[in-house]
Short mmCIF file of C-alpha atoms in Angstrom, two decimals:
data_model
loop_
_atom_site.label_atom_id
_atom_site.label_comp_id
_atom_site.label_asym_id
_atom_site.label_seq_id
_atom_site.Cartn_x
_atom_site.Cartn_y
_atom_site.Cartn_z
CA UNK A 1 17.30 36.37 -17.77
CA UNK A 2 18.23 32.72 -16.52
CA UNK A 3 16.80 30.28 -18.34
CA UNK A 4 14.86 27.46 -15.87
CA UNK A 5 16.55 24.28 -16.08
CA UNK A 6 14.51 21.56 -17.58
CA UNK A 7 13.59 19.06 -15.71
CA UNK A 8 15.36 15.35 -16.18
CA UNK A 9 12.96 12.97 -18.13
CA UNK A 10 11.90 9.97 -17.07
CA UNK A 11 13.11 11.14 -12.95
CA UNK A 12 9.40 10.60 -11.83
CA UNK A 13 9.62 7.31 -12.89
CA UNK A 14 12.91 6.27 -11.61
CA UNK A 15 11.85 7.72 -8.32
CA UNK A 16 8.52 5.19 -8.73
CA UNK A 17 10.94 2.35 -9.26
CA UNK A 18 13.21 3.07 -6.71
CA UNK A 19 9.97 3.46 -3.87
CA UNK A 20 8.85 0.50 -4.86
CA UNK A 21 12.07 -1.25 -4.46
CA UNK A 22 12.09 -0.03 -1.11
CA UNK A 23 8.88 -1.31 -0.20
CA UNK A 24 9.62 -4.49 -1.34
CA UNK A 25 13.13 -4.25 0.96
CA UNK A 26 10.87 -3.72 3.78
CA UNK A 27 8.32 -6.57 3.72
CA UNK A 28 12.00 -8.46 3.11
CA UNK A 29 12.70 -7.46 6.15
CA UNK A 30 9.39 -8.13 7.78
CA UNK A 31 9.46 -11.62 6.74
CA UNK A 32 12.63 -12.24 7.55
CA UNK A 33 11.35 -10.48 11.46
CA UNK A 34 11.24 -13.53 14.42
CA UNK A 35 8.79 -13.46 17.28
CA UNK A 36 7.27 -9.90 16.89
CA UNK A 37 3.73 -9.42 15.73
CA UNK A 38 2.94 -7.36 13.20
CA UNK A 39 0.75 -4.99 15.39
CA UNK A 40 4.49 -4.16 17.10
CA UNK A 41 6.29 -3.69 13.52
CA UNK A 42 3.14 -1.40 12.92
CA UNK A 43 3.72 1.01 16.00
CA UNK A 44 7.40 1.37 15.33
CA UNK A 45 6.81 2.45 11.58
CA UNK A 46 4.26 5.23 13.11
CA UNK A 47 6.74 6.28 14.90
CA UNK A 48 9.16 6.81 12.35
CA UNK A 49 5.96 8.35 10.65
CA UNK A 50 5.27 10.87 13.38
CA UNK A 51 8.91 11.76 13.62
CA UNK A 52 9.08 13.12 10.01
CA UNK A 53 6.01 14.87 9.64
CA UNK A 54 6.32 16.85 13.14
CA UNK A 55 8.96 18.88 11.03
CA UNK A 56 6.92 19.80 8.51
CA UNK A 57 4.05 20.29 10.81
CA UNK A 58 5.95 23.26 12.35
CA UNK A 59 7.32 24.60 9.11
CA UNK A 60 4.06 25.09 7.40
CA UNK A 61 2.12 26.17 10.45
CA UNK A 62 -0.72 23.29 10.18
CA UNK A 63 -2.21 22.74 13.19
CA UNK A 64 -1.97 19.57 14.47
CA UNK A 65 -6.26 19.03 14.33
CA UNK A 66 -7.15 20.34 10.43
CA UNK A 67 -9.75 22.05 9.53
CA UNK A 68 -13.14 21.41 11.99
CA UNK A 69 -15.47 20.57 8.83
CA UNK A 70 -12.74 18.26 8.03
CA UNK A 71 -11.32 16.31 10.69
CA UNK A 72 -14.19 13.35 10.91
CA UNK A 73 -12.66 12.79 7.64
CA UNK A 74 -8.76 12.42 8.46
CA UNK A 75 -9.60 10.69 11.44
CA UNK A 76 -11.71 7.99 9.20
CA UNK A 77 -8.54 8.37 7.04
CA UNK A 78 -5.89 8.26 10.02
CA UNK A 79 -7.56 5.02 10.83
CA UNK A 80 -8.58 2.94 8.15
CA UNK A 81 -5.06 3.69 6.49
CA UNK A 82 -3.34 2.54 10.05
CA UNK A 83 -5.31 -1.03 9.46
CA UNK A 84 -4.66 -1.06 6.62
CA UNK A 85 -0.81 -1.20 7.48
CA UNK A 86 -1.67 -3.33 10.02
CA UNK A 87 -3.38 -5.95 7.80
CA UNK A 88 -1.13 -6.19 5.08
CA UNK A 89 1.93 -6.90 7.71
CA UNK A 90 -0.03 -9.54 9.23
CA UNK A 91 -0.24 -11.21 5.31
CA UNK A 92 3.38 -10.24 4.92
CA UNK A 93 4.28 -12.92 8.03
CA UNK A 94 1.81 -15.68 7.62
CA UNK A 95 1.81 -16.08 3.59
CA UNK A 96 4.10 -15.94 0.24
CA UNK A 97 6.03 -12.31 0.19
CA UNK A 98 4.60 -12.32 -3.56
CA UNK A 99 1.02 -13.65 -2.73
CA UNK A 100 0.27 -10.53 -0.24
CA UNK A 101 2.15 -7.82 -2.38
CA UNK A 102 0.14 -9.09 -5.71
CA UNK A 103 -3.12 -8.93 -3.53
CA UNK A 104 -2.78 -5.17 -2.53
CA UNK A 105 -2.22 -4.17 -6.12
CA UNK A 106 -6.00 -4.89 -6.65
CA UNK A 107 -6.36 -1.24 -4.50
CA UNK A 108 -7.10 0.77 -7.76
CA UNK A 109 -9.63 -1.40 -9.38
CA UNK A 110 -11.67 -1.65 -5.56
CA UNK A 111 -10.90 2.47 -5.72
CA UNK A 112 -12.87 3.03 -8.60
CA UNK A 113 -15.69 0.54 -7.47
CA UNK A 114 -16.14 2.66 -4.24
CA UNK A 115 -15.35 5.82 -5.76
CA UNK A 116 -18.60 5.13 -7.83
CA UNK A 117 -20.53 3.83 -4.38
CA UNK A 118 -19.68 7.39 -2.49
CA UNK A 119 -18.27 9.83 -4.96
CA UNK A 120 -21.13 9.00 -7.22
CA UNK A 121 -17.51 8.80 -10.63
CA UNK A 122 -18.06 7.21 -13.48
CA UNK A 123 -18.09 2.70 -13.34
CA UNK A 124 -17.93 1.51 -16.48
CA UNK A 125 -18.25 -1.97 -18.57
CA UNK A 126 -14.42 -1.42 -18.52
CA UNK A 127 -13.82 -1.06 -14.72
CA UNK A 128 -16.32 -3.62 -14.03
CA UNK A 129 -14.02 -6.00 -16.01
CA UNK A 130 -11.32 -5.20 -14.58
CA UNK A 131 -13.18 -5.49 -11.23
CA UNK A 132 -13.76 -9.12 -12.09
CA UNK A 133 -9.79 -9.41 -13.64
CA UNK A 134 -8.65 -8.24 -9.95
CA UNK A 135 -11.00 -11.06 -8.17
CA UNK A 136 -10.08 -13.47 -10.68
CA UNK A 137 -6.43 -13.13 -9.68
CA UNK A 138 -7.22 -13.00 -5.84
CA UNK A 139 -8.89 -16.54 -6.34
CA UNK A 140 -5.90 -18.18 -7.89
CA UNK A 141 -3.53 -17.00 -5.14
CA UNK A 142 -5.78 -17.85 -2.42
CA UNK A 143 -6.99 -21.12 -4.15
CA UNK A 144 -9.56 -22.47 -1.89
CA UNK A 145 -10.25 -25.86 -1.46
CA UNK A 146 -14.01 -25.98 -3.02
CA UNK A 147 -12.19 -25.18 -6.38
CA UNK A 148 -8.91 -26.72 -6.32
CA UNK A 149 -9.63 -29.60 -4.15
CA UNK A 150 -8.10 -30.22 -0.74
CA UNK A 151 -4.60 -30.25 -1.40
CA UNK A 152 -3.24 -27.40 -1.97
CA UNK A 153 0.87 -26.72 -3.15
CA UNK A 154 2.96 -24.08 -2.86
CA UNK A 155 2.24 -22.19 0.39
CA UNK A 156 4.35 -21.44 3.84
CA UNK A 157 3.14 -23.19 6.67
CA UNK A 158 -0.18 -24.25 6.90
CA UNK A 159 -3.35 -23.79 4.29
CA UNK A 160 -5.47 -21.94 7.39
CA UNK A 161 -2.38 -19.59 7.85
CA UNK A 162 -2.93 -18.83 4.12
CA UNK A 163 -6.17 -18.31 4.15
CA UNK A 164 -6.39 -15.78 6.94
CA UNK A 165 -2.91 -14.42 5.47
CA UNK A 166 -5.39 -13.96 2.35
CA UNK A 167 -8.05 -12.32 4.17
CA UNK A 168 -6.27 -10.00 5.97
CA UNK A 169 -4.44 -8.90 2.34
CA UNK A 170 -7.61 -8.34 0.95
CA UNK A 171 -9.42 -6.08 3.96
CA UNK A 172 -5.76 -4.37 3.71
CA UNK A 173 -6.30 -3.40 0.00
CA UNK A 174 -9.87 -2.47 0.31
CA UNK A 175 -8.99 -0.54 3.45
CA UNK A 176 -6.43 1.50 1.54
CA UNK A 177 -9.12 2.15 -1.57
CA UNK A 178 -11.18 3.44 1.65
CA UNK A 179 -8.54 6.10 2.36
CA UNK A 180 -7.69 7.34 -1.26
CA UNK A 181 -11.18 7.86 -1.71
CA UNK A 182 -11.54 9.63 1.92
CA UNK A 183 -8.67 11.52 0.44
CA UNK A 184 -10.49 12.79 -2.85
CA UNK A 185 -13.54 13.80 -0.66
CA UNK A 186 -11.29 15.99 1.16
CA UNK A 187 -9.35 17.38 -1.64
CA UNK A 188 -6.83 20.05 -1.30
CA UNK A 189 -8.30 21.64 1.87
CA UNK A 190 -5.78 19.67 3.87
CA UNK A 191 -2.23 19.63 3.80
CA UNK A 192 -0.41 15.98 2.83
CA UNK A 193 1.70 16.31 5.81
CA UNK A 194 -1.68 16.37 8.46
CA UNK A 195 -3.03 13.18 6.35
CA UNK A 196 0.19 11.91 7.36
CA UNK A 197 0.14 12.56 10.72
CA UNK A 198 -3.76 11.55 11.63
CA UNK A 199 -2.46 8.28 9.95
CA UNK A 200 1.14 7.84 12.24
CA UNK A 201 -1.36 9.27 15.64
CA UNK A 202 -4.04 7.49 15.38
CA UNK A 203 -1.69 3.77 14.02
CA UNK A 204 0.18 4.52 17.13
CA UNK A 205 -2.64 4.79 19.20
CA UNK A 206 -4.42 1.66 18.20
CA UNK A 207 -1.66 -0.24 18.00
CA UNK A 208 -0.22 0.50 21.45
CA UNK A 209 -4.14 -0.54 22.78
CA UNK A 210 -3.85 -3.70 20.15
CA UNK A 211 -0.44 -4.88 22.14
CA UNK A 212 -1.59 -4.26 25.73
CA UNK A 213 -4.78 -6.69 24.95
CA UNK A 214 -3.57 -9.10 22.90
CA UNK A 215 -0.81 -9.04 25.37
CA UNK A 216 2.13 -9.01 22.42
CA UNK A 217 4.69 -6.65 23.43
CA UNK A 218 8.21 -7.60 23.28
CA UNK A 219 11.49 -6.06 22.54
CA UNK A 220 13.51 -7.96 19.89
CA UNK A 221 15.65 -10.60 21.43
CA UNK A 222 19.01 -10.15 19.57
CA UNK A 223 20.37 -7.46 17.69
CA UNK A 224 19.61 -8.12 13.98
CA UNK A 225 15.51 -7.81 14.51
CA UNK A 226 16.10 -4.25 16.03
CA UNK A 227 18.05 -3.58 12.91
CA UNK A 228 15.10 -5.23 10.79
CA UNK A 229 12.77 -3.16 12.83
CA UNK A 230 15.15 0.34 12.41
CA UNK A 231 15.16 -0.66 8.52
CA UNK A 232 11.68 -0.78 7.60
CA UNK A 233 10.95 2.21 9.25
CA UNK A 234 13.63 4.00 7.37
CA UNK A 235 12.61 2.19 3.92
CA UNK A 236 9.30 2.42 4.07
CA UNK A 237 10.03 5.97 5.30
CA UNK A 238 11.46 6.69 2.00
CA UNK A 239 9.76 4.84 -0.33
CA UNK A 240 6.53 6.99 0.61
CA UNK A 241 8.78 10.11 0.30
CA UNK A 242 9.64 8.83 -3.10
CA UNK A 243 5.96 7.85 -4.18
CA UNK A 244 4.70 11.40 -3.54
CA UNK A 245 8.29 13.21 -5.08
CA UNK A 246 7.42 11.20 -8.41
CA UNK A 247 3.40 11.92 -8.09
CA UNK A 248 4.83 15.77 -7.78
CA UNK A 249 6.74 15.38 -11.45
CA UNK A 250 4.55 12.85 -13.21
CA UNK A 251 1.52 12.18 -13.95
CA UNK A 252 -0.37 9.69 -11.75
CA UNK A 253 -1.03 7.65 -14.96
CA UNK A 254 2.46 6.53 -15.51
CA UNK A 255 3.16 6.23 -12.06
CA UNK A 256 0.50 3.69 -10.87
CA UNK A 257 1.78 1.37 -13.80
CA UNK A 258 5.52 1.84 -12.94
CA UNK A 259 4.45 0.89 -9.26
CA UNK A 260 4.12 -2.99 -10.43
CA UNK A 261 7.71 -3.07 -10.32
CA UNK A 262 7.13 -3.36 -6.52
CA UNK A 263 5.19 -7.24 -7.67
CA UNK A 264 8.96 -7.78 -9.65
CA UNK A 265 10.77 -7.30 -6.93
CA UNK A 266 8.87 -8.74 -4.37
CA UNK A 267 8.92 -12.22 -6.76
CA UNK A 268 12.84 -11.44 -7.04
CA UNK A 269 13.66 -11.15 -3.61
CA UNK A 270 11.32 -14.30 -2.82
CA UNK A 271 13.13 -16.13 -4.63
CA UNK A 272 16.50 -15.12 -3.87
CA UNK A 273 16.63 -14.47 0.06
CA UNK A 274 13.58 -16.85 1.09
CA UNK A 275 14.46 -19.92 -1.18
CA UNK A 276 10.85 -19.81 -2.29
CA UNK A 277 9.68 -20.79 -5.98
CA UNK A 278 6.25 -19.13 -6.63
CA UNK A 279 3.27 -21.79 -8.02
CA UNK A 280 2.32 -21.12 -11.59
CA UNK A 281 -0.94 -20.60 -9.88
CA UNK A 282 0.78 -17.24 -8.08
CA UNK A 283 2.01 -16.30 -11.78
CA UNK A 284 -1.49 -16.61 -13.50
CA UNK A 285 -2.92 -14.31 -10.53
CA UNK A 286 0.11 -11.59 -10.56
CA UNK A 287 -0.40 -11.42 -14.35
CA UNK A 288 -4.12 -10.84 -13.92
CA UNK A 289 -3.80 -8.20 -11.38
CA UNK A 290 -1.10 -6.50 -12.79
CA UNK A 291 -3.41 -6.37 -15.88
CA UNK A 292 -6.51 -4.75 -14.09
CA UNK A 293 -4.43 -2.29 -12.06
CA UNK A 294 -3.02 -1.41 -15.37
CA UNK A 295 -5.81 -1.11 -17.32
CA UNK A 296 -7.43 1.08 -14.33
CA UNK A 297 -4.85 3.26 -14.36
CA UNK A 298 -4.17 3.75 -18.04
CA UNK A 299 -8.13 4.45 -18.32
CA UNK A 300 -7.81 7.47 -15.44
CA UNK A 301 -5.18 8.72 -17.16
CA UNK A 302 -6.61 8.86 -21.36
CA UNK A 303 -9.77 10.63 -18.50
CA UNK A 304 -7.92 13.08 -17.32
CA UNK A 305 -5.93 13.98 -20.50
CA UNK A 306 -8.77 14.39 -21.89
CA UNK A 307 -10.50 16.72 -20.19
CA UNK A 308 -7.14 18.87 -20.01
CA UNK A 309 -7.69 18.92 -23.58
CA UNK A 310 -11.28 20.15 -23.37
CA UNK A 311 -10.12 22.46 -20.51
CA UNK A 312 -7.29 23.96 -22.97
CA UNK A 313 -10.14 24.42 -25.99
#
């Protein structure tokens, strides 16, 4: 017989690398966005959302509601994952492109904290730490005034846009920790592509409501922010295509450590296209982040090796 090819090493991990390069491309692009709010940006990537998964929708014979037992739970999912994306584009404008992206990488550490609220999974001494790592690291990039005195260095614009750039980062990450663990509750009883497509229906929904009251809708004025606009729902498009083709051939382990390349780049391309030096303040907090989320992740995986192992004897 044919022998089955073997499968490249190391191509889950390039795929990680190249998502989050993409990601980091987009919020580029975001910042680099004039006089369109973020809500807008939001609405146009659901589209480009909505317009993939239809598609698949059809192939597999879905459905288009889910499962009845079920769909509280990808509505809950469809819209905290939609504000989510809403939030963090809103940091993405009003604060350092490395700030926000090194804020939403606390999203595993505040996973496992209310995985162990709802789920009732194990919170250890370790996870607490890196609980307090991840806040740590929040606290130097925010850097409020009671601890590091009124004048603050090395932000765009103005300290309150920073703040509420902050804020908004922050209810973005633990809105996304909300949806992964929505997603565990539900399991494999739903298809990816309907999780997909509560979350581009129901963003689209909001954010069309969002526009009409806060009275924001505009097309783009010239030609390059409806290329911007085109772009980052193609790249961020892809990079989630990527994330879930390198989940598919690696272990999640490996991948959720590979995915702080995105906090590289995003210093990188700071640097390079928006003539902005990050504080050593911004450095301290990226490095203690990046250490919780990787110390998270490297504990799930040793967990779930583990019990393979025990599985196996």
């Amino acid at each position: 017989g044919t022998k089955k090819k073997a499968a490249c090493p190391g191509l889950g991990l390039f795929y990680t690398i190249l998502s989050a390069f993409l990601f980091s491309v987009a919020s580029l692009f975001l910042k680099k966005i004039e006089d369109i709010h973020s809500v807008e940006v939001s609405a146009f990537r659901c589209v480009f959302q909505m317009a993939f998964v239809l598609p698949g929708l059809i192939y597999y014979k879905t459905g288009f509601l889910g499962p009845k037992g079920k769909r509280i739970f990808l509505f809950f999912r469809g819209f905290l994952g939609s504000t989510a994306m809403v939030l963090l584009y809103y940091a993405y404008q009003v604060m350092p492109l490395a700030d926000a992206t090194v804020i939403t990488f606390t999203s595993p550490v505040f996973t496992s904290l209310l995985a162990w609220i709802f789920l009732k999974e194990k919170y250890s001494l370790w996870d607490l730490l890196f609980t307090l790592f991840a806040i740590t690291g929040v606290i130097l990039i925010a850097r409020p005034p009671f601890l590091f005195g009124s004048h603050v260095t090395g932000i765009e614009g103005s300290y309150s846009d920073h703040l509420k750039g902050t804020i908004a980062a922050i209810a973005s990450t633990l809105s996304a920790a909300s949806t992964i663990v929505i997603l565990r509750k539900v399991g494999k009883s739903v298809h990816y592509f309907l999780s997909i497509w509560y979350y581009a229906v129901i963003g689209l929904i909001g954010c069309v409501i969002a526009l009409f009251v806060l009275n924001e809708w505009r097309l783009p004025h010239c030609g390059r922010d409806r290329v911007f606009l085109i772009l980052i729902g193609l790249l961020g498009l892809g990079g989630q295509v990527f994330l879930t083709k390198a989940l598919q051939i690696e272990k999640a382990g490996p991948v959720s450590i590979m995915r702080t390349m995105d906090v590289v780049f995003a210093f990188i391309l700071q640097v390079l296209f928006l003539n902005h030096l990050p504080t050593w303040w911004t450095v301290g907090g990226a490095l203690c982040v990046v250490a919780s989320s990787s110390g998270t992740a490297i504990r799930k995986w040793r967990h779930s090796v583990k019990k393979a192992k025990q599985r196996e004897i």
